[in-house]
Short mmCIF file of C-alpha atoms in Angstrom, two decimals:
data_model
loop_
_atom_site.label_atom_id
_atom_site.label_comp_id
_atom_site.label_asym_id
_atom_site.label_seq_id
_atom_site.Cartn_x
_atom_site.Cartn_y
_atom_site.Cartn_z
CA UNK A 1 -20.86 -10.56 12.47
CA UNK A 2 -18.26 -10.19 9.31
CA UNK A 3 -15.11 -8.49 10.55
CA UNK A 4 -12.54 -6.72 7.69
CA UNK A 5 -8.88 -7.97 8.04
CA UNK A 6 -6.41 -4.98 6.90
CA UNK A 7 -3.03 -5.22 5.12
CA UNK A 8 -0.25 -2.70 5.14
CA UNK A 9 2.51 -2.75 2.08
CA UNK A 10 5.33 -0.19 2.11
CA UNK A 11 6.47 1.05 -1.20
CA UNK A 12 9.88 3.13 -0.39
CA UNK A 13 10.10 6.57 -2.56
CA UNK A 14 13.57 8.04 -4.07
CA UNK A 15 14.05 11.31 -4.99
CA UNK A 16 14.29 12.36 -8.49
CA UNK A 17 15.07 15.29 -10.65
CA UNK A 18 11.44 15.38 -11.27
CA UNK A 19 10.06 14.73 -7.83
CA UNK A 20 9.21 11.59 -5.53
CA UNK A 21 8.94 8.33 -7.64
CA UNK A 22 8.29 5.05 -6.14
CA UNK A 23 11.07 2.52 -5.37
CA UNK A 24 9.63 -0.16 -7.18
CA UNK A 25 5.93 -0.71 -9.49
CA UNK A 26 3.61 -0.82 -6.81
CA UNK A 27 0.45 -1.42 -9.03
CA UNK A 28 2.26 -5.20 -9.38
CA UNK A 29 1.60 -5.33 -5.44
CA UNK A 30 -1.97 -4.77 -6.03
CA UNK A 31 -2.61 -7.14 -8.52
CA UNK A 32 -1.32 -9.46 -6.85
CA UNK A 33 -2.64 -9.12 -3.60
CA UNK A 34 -5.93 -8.87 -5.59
CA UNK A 35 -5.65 -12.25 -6.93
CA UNK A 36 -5.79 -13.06 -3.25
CA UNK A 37 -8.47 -11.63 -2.60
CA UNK A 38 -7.42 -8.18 -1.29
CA UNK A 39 -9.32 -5.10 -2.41
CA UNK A 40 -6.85 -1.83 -2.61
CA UNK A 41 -8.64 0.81 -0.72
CA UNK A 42 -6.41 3.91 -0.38
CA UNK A 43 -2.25 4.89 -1.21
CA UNK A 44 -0.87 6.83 1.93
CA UNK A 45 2.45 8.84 0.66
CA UNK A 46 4.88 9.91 3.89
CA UNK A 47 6.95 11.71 1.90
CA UNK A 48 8.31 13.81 4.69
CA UNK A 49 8.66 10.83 6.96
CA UNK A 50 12.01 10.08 8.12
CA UNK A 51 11.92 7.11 5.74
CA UNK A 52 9.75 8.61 2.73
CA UNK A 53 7.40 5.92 1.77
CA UNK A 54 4.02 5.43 0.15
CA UNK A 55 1.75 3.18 1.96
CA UNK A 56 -0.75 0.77 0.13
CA UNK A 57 -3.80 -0.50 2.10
CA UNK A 58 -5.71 -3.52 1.23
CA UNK A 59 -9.12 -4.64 3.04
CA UNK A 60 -10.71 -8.19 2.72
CA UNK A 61 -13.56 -10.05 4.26
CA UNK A 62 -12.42 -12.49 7.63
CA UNK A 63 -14.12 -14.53 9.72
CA UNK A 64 -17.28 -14.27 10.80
CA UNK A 65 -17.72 -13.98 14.87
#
């Protein structure tokens, strides 16, 4: 059986005068965990977490068992 190995990347947010914009250009993060062969499944935002954050998560093939 094929088991799915998951990755976790933490983009921090800042406030702005127009709302919550990311710390840095996350879609660069899923390029390039694309070109190793990551698949981006889902963006989490914790915007009223005590750190405000969005959270990217990737999903790949592993091992098979």
């Amino acid at each position: 059986m094929t088991t799915s190995e998951y990755s976790f990347v933490s983009v921090p947010l800042r406030r702005s005068r127009a709302g919550w914009e990311f710390a840095f250009d996350y879609q660069s993060v899923i390029t390039e965990r694309a070109a190793d062969g990551w698949v981006f499944v889902q963006l989490i935002l914790l915007e009223h977490h005590a750190e405000p954050r969005g959270d990217l998560v990737f999903v790949r093939k592993g091992q098979e068992q």
